[in-house]
């Protein structure tokens, strides 16, 4: 049976190539959309999304508009349930949605090393901690900007020396550049001495995040700047609210790609069956049962869809790995990453769509009236 199906596909090489190519393109787009959705899910539901808090200036959105006193950290540390507070100064080259956003986060180098899941692939922590204008750069940023250890890097008012490249178990971290807090505070043009963008609060294991957030805002209410404290995941989801809506719409684009593959493969298979009506009639006369004829057609449509689908999926995974793509807004970034789950999903969708596309033509092939088909042929 396999030999017959492969010969049938090979006999119509041009049609087969066009069908496989169309399926590959559609699955390529499907996997890209899936990677964006996975990136958003990782960002808002990560391990630290519910066990850490972000203290931000009330009624502010872009990092450049939030200016909190650095000494708020002492008051926050006194709130029950708080394990550690990390003041962070954030600078970004673009608060609007962008595919090439650059985000600097300035914090104490020792706190960065202790609280962030970073692994330096080049450079060392000692150099980063000792040099005032030193920066460690996420792998994706370094890849997009062509940076390596020892390079100077300037953008806007910021000029740093790259002293390390890092990877992270949290993909969004690889789109950040870390510097010391003092460097960003005293960079000319930022006017942020004694101020920070936000305070990141790490909680004890038994703390209730919502209770601690309310208490922090209550404690700081008497200060010069009002605050809004939220879980880190909720804060990032709110920051990216416009992108969340856009990604939700893109979800339907993924379904449209699946529908396109289904329509394309089904149309090709129907044409193939109609071209071989006499052939199926002859197969029945020599003893091929209807169920076996159905299996032949289903095998043909599934092979076309699986070959095209897997090709498109592998191309998408390679592009995601090489490109290091990310989209961000207001200092938060969503990283597009290849994953095993994405590869499995692309393969399963290809198999299911291939089987679904072959059902109608398979029924047609199995129910060919032998005498009429031979007369028409």
Short mmCIF file of C-alpha atoms in Angstrom, two decimals:
data_model
loop_
_atom_site.label_atom_id
_atom_site.label_comp_id
_atom_site.label_asym_id
_atom_site.label_seq_id
_atom_site.Cartn_x
_atom_site.Cartn_y
_atom_site.Cartn_z
CA UNK A 1 0.00 0.00 0.00
CA UNK A 2 2.82 2.42 0.91
CA UNK A 3 4.55 1.89 -2.43
CA UNK A 4 1.35 2.58 -4.36
CA UNK A 5 0.69 5.80 -2.41
CA UNK A 6 4.25 7.08 -2.89
CA UNK A 7 4.12 6.34 -6.62
CA UNK A 8 0.81 8.18 -6.87
CA UNK A 9 2.29 11.23 -5.14
CA UNK A 10 5.42 11.12 -7.32
CA UNK A 11 3.42 10.92 -10.56
CA UNK A 12 2.01 14.42 -9.89
CA UNK A 13 5.21 16.06 -8.69
CA UNK A 14 4.24 19.67 -9.46
CA UNK A 15 0.93 19.44 -7.64
CA UNK A 16 2.59 17.64 -4.74
CA UNK A 17 5.31 20.28 -4.44
CA UNK A 18 2.81 23.15 -4.45
CA UNK A 19 0.65 21.44 -1.82
CA UNK A 20 3.59 20.65 0.46
CA UNK A 21 4.94 24.19 0.09
CA UNK A 22 1.56 25.73 0.93
CA UNK A 23 1.20 23.52 3.99
CA UNK A 24 4.74 24.41 5.10
CA UNK A 25 4.12 28.15 4.84
CA UNK A 26 0.84 27.91 6.78
CA UNK A 27 2.43 25.81 9.56
CA UNK A 28 5.38 28.21 9.67
CA UNK A 29 2.99 31.06 10.50
CA UNK A 30 1.05 28.82 12.91
CA UNK A 31 4.23 28.05 14.88
CA UNK A 32 5.28 31.70 14.99
CA UNK A 33 1.88 32.66 16.40
CA UNK A 34 2.17 29.81 18.90
CA UNK A 35 5.61 31.00 20.04
CA UNK A 36 4.22 34.48 20.77
CA UNK A 37 1.42 32.99 22.85
CA UNK A 38 3.87 30.75 24.71
CA UNK A 39 6.11 33.75 25.39
CA UNK A 40 3.24 35.74 26.88
CA UNK A 41 2.19 32.76 29.00
CA UNK A 42 5.75 32.29 30.33
CA UNK A 43 6.06 35.98 31.14
CA UNK A 44 2.83 36.27 33.13
CA UNK A 45 2.79 32.82 34.82
CA UNK A 46 6.46 32.17 35.52
CA UNK A 47 7.80 30.80 38.78
CA UNK A 48 8.30 34.29 40.24
CA UNK A 49 5.16 35.85 38.74
CA UNK A 50 3.08 35.19 41.88
CA UNK A 51 5.82 35.11 44.53
CA UNK A 52 7.24 38.57 43.91
CA UNK A 53 5.71 42.02 43.79
CA UNK A 54 6.39 45.19 41.81
CA UNK A 55 5.98 48.54 43.56
CA UNK A 56 5.36 51.19 40.88
CA UNK A 57 4.25 54.79 40.95
CA UNK A 58 0.48 55.06 40.94
CA UNK A 59 -1.17 56.04 37.64
CA UNK A 60 2.07 55.66 35.69
CA UNK A 61 2.83 53.28 32.84
CA UNK A 62 6.07 53.90 30.93
CA UNK A 63 9.17 53.36 33.14
CA UNK A 64 10.40 56.90 32.43
CA UNK A 65 7.31 58.30 34.17
CA UNK A 66 7.63 56.31 37.42
CA UNK A 67 9.96 57.98 39.93
CA UNK A 68 10.01 56.50 43.41
CA UNK A 69 12.37 57.42 46.26
CA UNK A 70 15.10 54.80 46.62
CA UNK A 71 14.76 54.87 50.42
CA UNK A 72 11.23 53.43 50.12
CA UNK A 73 13.05 50.09 50.23
CA UNK A 74 13.72 50.48 53.97
CA UNK A 75 10.04 50.98 54.73
CA UNK A 76 9.04 48.06 52.49
CA UNK A 77 11.50 45.71 54.23
CA UNK A 78 9.66 46.30 57.53
CA UNK A 79 6.38 44.91 56.16
CA UNK A 80 5.73 41.34 57.44
CA UNK A 81 6.20 38.73 54.69
CA UNK A 82 8.89 40.68 52.81
CA UNK A 83 12.15 38.73 52.39
CA UNK A 84 14.13 41.16 50.25
CA UNK A 85 13.67 44.40 48.33
CA UNK A 86 15.57 45.28 45.16
CA UNK A 87 15.37 48.90 43.93
CA UNK A 88 15.49 48.95 40.11
CA UNK A 89 16.04 51.80 37.68
CA UNK A 90 14.62 51.03 34.22
CA UNK A 91 15.47 52.79 30.97
CA UNK A 92 14.09 51.85 27.57
CA UNK A 93 14.67 53.28 24.12
CA UNK A 94 10.99 53.00 23.24
CA UNK A 95 7.88 52.84 25.42
CA UNK A 96 5.69 51.88 22.49
CA UNK A 97 5.43 48.39 21.02
CA UNK A 98 8.62 47.48 19.18
CA UNK A 99 10.37 44.41 17.80
CA UNK A 100 13.79 45.82 18.69
CA UNK A 101 13.23 47.31 22.12
CA UNK A 102 16.30 47.78 24.33
CA UNK A 103 15.67 47.70 28.07
CA UNK A 104 18.27 48.55 30.72
CA UNK A 105 17.70 47.54 34.33
CA UNK A 106 20.00 49.02 36.95
CA UNK A 107 20.25 47.30 40.32
CA UNK A 108 22.82 46.22 42.88
CA UNK A 109 25.13 43.73 41.08
CA UNK A 110 25.16 41.34 44.03
CA UNK A 111 21.34 41.32 44.17
CA UNK A 112 21.16 40.70 40.43
CA UNK A 113 23.47 37.72 40.81
CA UNK A 114 21.56 36.35 43.79
CA UNK A 115 17.97 36.85 42.62
CA UNK A 116 18.10 36.40 38.85
CA UNK A 117 18.44 32.96 37.16
CA UNK A 118 21.37 34.12 35.02
CA UNK A 119 24.38 32.17 33.76
CA UNK A 120 27.27 34.09 32.23
CA UNK A 121 28.39 32.42 29.00
CA UNK A 122 31.17 34.99 28.59
CA UNK A 123 32.77 37.49 30.97
CA UNK A 124 32.74 37.40 34.78
CA UNK A 125 30.76 38.84 37.67
CA UNK A 126 33.80 40.48 39.30
CA UNK A 127 34.38 42.79 36.34
CA UNK A 128 30.68 43.63 36.19
CA UNK A 129 30.61 44.50 39.92
CA UNK A 130 33.79 46.59 39.92
CA UNK A 131 33.34 48.80 36.84
CA UNK A 132 30.86 51.65 37.07
CA UNK A 133 29.82 51.63 33.38
CA UNK A 134 29.88 47.83 33.03
CA UNK A 135 26.89 45.95 31.63
CA UNK A 136 25.95 42.32 31.15
CA UNK A 137 23.84 41.72 28.08
CA UNK A 138 21.15 39.11 27.46
CA UNK A 139 21.88 36.59 24.73
CA UNK A 140 19.03 37.75 22.48
CA UNK A 141 20.03 41.41 22.67
CA UNK A 142 23.67 40.53 21.98
CA UNK A 143 22.59 38.45 18.99
CA UNK A 144 20.37 41.16 17.51
CA UNK A 145 22.90 43.95 18.07
CA UNK A 146 26.04 41.95 17.27
CA UNK A 147 27.58 42.55 20.71
CA UNK A 148 30.31 40.59 22.43
CA UNK A 149 32.32 40.96 25.63
CA UNK A 150 34.59 44.00 25.51
CA UNK A 151 32.45 45.98 23.06
CA UNK A 152 31.21 49.49 23.84
CA UNK A 153 27.49 50.02 23.33
CA UNK A 154 25.63 53.31 23.12
CA UNK A 155 21.96 54.10 22.64
CA UNK A 156 20.25 57.34 23.55
CA UNK A 157 21.88 58.81 26.66
CA UNK A 158 23.34 55.46 27.71
CA UNK A 159 26.91 54.35 26.96
CA UNK A 160 28.22 51.12 28.53
CA UNK A 161 31.00 48.59 28.16
CA UNK A 162 29.84 45.01 27.66
CA UNK A 163 31.58 42.90 30.32
CA UNK A 164 29.50 39.73 29.93
CA UNK A 165 26.86 37.86 27.95
CA UNK A 166 24.30 35.81 29.87
CA UNK A 167 21.67 33.16 29.33
CA UNK A 168 18.65 32.65 31.54
CA UNK A 169 16.09 29.97 32.31
CA UNK A 170 13.51 32.78 31.95
CA UNK A 171 13.51 33.66 28.21
CA UNK A 172 12.33 37.27 28.71
CA UNK A 173 15.44 37.97 30.82
CA UNK A 174 17.60 37.40 27.74
CA UNK A 175 16.18 40.60 26.24
CA UNK A 176 17.53 42.79 29.07
CA UNK A 177 20.76 44.62 29.74
CA UNK A 178 21.80 44.86 33.41
CA UNK A 179 23.93 47.66 34.84
CA UNK A 180 24.61 48.92 38.34
CA UNK A 181 21.87 51.05 39.91
CA UNK A 182 24.22 53.98 40.51
CA UNK A 183 25.25 54.07 36.86
CA UNK A 184 21.71 54.61 35.59
CA UNK A 185 20.84 57.01 38.40
CA UNK A 186 23.76 59.31 37.64
CA UNK A 187 23.81 59.06 33.85
CA UNK A 188 23.68 62.54 32.36
CA UNK A 189 20.21 63.42 31.14
CA UNK A 190 18.29 60.93 33.29
CA UNK A 191 18.28 63.07 36.48
CA UNK A 192 17.47 60.09 38.71
CA UNK A 193 19.82 60.55 41.69
CA UNK A 194 18.13 58.98 44.73
CA UNK A 195 15.21 57.80 42.60
CA UNK A 196 14.26 54.44 41.09
CA UNK A 197 11.63 53.26 38.66
CA UNK A 198 10.31 50.44 40.81
CA UNK A 199 10.99 48.23 43.80
CA UNK A 200 10.88 44.48 43.29
CA UNK A 201 9.76 42.70 46.45
CA UNK A 202 10.66 39.07 47.12
CA UNK A 203 8.30 37.35 49.55
CA UNK A 204 8.75 34.71 52.21
CA UNK A 205 7.30 31.27 51.50
CA UNK A 206 4.30 31.75 53.81
CA UNK A 207 3.41 35.30 52.77
CA UNK A 208 0.09 36.19 51.13
CA UNK A 209 1.05 38.31 48.08
CA UNK A 210 -2.20 40.30 47.98
CA UNK A 211 -2.08 41.11 51.71
CA UNK A 212 1.56 42.19 51.51
CA UNK A 213 0.84 44.35 48.45
CA UNK A 214 -1.98 46.16 50.28
CA UNK A 215 0.19 46.72 53.35
CA UNK A 216 3.05 48.13 51.27
CA UNK A 217 0.76 50.69 49.62
CA UNK A 218 -0.69 51.59 53.03
CA UNK A 219 2.79 52.08 54.54
CA UNK A 220 3.93 54.28 51.64
CA UNK A 221 0.73 56.30 51.45
CA UNK A 222 2.22 58.94 53.76
CA UNK A 223 5.29 59.31 51.53
CA UNK A 224 5.84 61.92 48.82
CA UNK A 225 4.84 59.55 45.96
CA UNK A 226 1.77 57.29 45.93
CA UNK A 227 2.36 53.68 44.82
CA UNK A 228 0.50 50.77 43.26
CA UNK A 229 1.80 47.32 44.20
CA UNK A 230 0.86 44.22 42.22
CA UNK A 231 2.08 40.70 41.67
CA UNK A 232 4.83 40.62 39.08
CA UNK A 233 2.76 38.59 36.60
CA UNK A 234 -0.23 40.93 36.92
CA UNK A 235 2.02 43.97 36.59
CA UNK A 236 3.58 42.67 33.37
CA UNK A 237 0.20 41.67 31.94
CA UNK A 238 -1.13 45.17 32.66
CA UNK A 239 1.97 46.77 31.16
CA UNK A 240 1.52 44.74 27.98
CA UNK A 241 -2.27 45.07 27.88
CA UNK A 242 -2.36 46.39 24.31
CA UNK A 243 -0.08 43.59 23.12
CA UNK A 244 -2.17 41.03 25.02
CA UNK A 245 -5.22 42.07 22.98
CA UNK A 246 -3.20 41.88 19.76
CA UNK A 247 -1.83 38.45 20.63
CA UNK A 248 -5.36 37.31 21.45
CA UNK A 249 -6.39 38.33 17.95
CA UNK A 250 -3.37 36.53 16.50
CA UNK A 251 -4.73 33.38 18.11
CA UNK A 252 -7.40 33.35 15.40
CA UNK A 253 -4.70 33.75 12.77
CA UNK A 254 -3.30 30.43 13.95
CA UNK A 255 -6.67 28.78 13.48
CA UNK A 256 -6.93 30.36 10.02
CA UNK A 257 -3.58 28.78 9.09
CA UNK A 258 -4.87 25.36 10.17
CA UNK A 259 -8.00 25.92 8.08
CA UNK A 260 -5.85 26.90 5.11
CA UNK A 261 -3.84 23.68 5.34
CA UNK A 262 -7.06 21.65 5.64
CA UNK A 263 -8.59 23.32 2.58
CA UNK A 264 -5.41 23.07 0.51
CA UNK A 265 -4.71 19.38 1.18
CA UNK A 266 -8.39 18.42 0.84
CA UNK A 267 -8.64 20.18 -2.54
CA UNK A 268 -5.48 18.52 -3.80
CA UNK A 269 -6.63 15.08 -2.66
CA UNK A 270 -10.08 15.51 -4.23
CA UNK A 271 -8.47 16.46 -7.54
CA UNK A 272 -6.19 13.45 -7.30
CA UNK A 273 -9.12 11.10 -6.69
CA UNK A 274 -11.16 12.56 -9.55
CA UNK A 275 -8.22 12.14 -11.92
CA UNK A 276 -8.01 8.46 -10.99
CA UNK A 277 -11.69 7.43 -10.94
CA UNK A 278 -11.04 4.62 -13.45
CA UNK A 279 -8.04 3.48 -11.42
CA UNK A 280 -10.12 3.08 -8.26
CA UNK A 281 -12.79 1.23 -10.25
CA UNK A 282 -10.15 -1.18 -11.54
CA UNK A 283 -8.81 -1.70 -8.00
CA UNK A 284 -12.29 -2.71 -6.87
CA UNK A 285 -12.65 -5.18 -9.75
CA UNK A 286 -9.45 -6.96 -8.68
CA UNK A 287 -10.62 -7.28 -5.08
CA UNK A 288 -9.58 -4.11 -3.25
CA UNK A 289 -12.25 -3.50 -0.64
CA UNK A 290 -13.74 -0.02 -0.04
CA UNK A 291 -12.06 0.35 3.37
CA UNK A 292 -8.68 -0.35 1.82
CA UNK A 293 -9.34 2.25 -0.88
CA UNK A 294 -10.20 4.73 1.85
CA UNK A 295 -6.94 3.98 3.62
CA UNK A 296 -5.02 4.64 0.40
CA UNK A 297 -6.53 8.11 0.06
CA UNK A 298 -6.14 8.93 3.76
CA UNK A 299 -2.50 7.88 3.59
CA UNK A 300 -1.93 10.16 0.60
CA UNK A 301 -3.47 13.24 2.23
CA UNK A 302 -1.70 12.57 5.54
CA UNK A 303 1.72 12.19 3.89
CA UNK A 304 1.28 15.47 2.01
CA UNK A 305 0.19 17.32 5.12
CA UNK A 306 2.79 15.80 7.45
CA UNK A 307 5.70 16.46 5.09
CA UNK A 308 4.61 20.08 4.57
CA UNK A 309 3.64 20.61 8.22
CA UNK A 310 6.85 19.22 9.69
CA UNK A 311 8.94 21.16 7.18
CA UNK A 312 7.19 24.41 8.13
CA UNK A 313 7.47 23.61 11.84
CA UNK A 314 11.21 22.88 11.64
CA UNK A 315 11.82 26.06 9.63
CA UNK A 316 9.89 28.09 12.21
CA UNK A 317 11.83 26.56 15.13
CA UNK A 318 15.14 27.27 13.35
CA UNK A 319 14.15 30.86 12.62
CA UNK A 320 13.09 31.41 16.23
CA UNK A 321 16.36 29.97 17.53
CA UNK A 322 18.56 31.98 15.17
CA UNK A 323 16.59 35.23 15.19
CA UNK A 324 16.21 35.79 18.94
CA UNK A 325 12.99 37.71 18.26
CA UNK A 326 11.14 39.62 20.95
CA UNK A 327 8.43 42.25 21.14
CA UNK A 328 8.11 44.67 24.01
CA UNK A 329 6.34 47.74 25.29
CA UNK A 330 6.84 49.97 28.33
CA UNK A 331 9.94 48.12 29.48
CA UNK A 332 8.48 44.58 29.42
CA UNK A 333 9.38 42.09 26.70
CA UNK A 334 7.87 38.92 25.29
CA UNK A 335 10.45 36.51 23.96
CA UNK A 336 9.75 34.25 20.98
CA UNK A 337 11.40 30.93 21.77
CA UNK A 338 11.36 27.50 20.11
CA UNK A 339 10.17 24.72 22.38
CA UNK A 340 9.51 21.01 22.41
CA UNK A 341 5.82 21.69 23.05
CA UNK A 342 5.67 23.82 19.91
CA UNK A 343 7.33 21.08 17.83
CA UNK A 344 4.93 18.43 19.16
CA UNK A 345 1.91 20.68 18.56
CA UNK A 346 2.97 21.39 14.97
CA UNK A 347 3.44 17.68 14.26
CA UNK A 348 0.13 16.64 15.83
CA UNK A 349 -1.79 19.37 14.00
CA UNK A 350 -0.23 18.22 10.71
CA UNK A 351 -1.30 14.61 11.29
CA UNK A 352 -4.83 15.49 12.40
CA UNK A 353 -5.39 17.95 9.55
CA UNK A 354 -4.02 15.43 7.04
CA UNK A 355 -6.49 12.79 8.20
CA UNK A 356 -9.39 15.26 8.28
CA UNK A 357 -8.57 16.54 4.78
CA UNK A 358 -8.67 13.03 3.36
CA UNK A 359 -12.04 11.92 4.74
CA UNK A 360 -14.26 13.34 1.97
CA UNK A 361 -12.10 12.20 -0.98
CA UNK A 362 -11.58 8.82 0.73
CA UNK A 363 -15.33 8.27 0.89
CA UNK A 364 -15.57 9.28 -2.76
CA UNK A 365 -12.89 6.78 -3.78
CA UNK A 366 -14.48 3.98 -1.75
CA UNK A 367 -17.94 4.51 -3.22
CA UNK A 368 -17.01 4.64 -6.91
CA UNK A 369 -19.68 2.82 -9.04
CA UNK A 370 -17.51 0.39 -10.98
CA UNK A 371 -19.53 0.19 -14.22
CA UNK A 372 -20.26 3.93 -14.49
CA UNK A 373 -16.64 4.83 -13.68
CA UNK A 374 -15.30 2.51 -16.38
CA UNK A 375 -17.80 3.88 -18.94
CA UNK A 376 -16.94 7.53 -18.09
CA UNK A 377 -13.22 6.76 -18.33
#
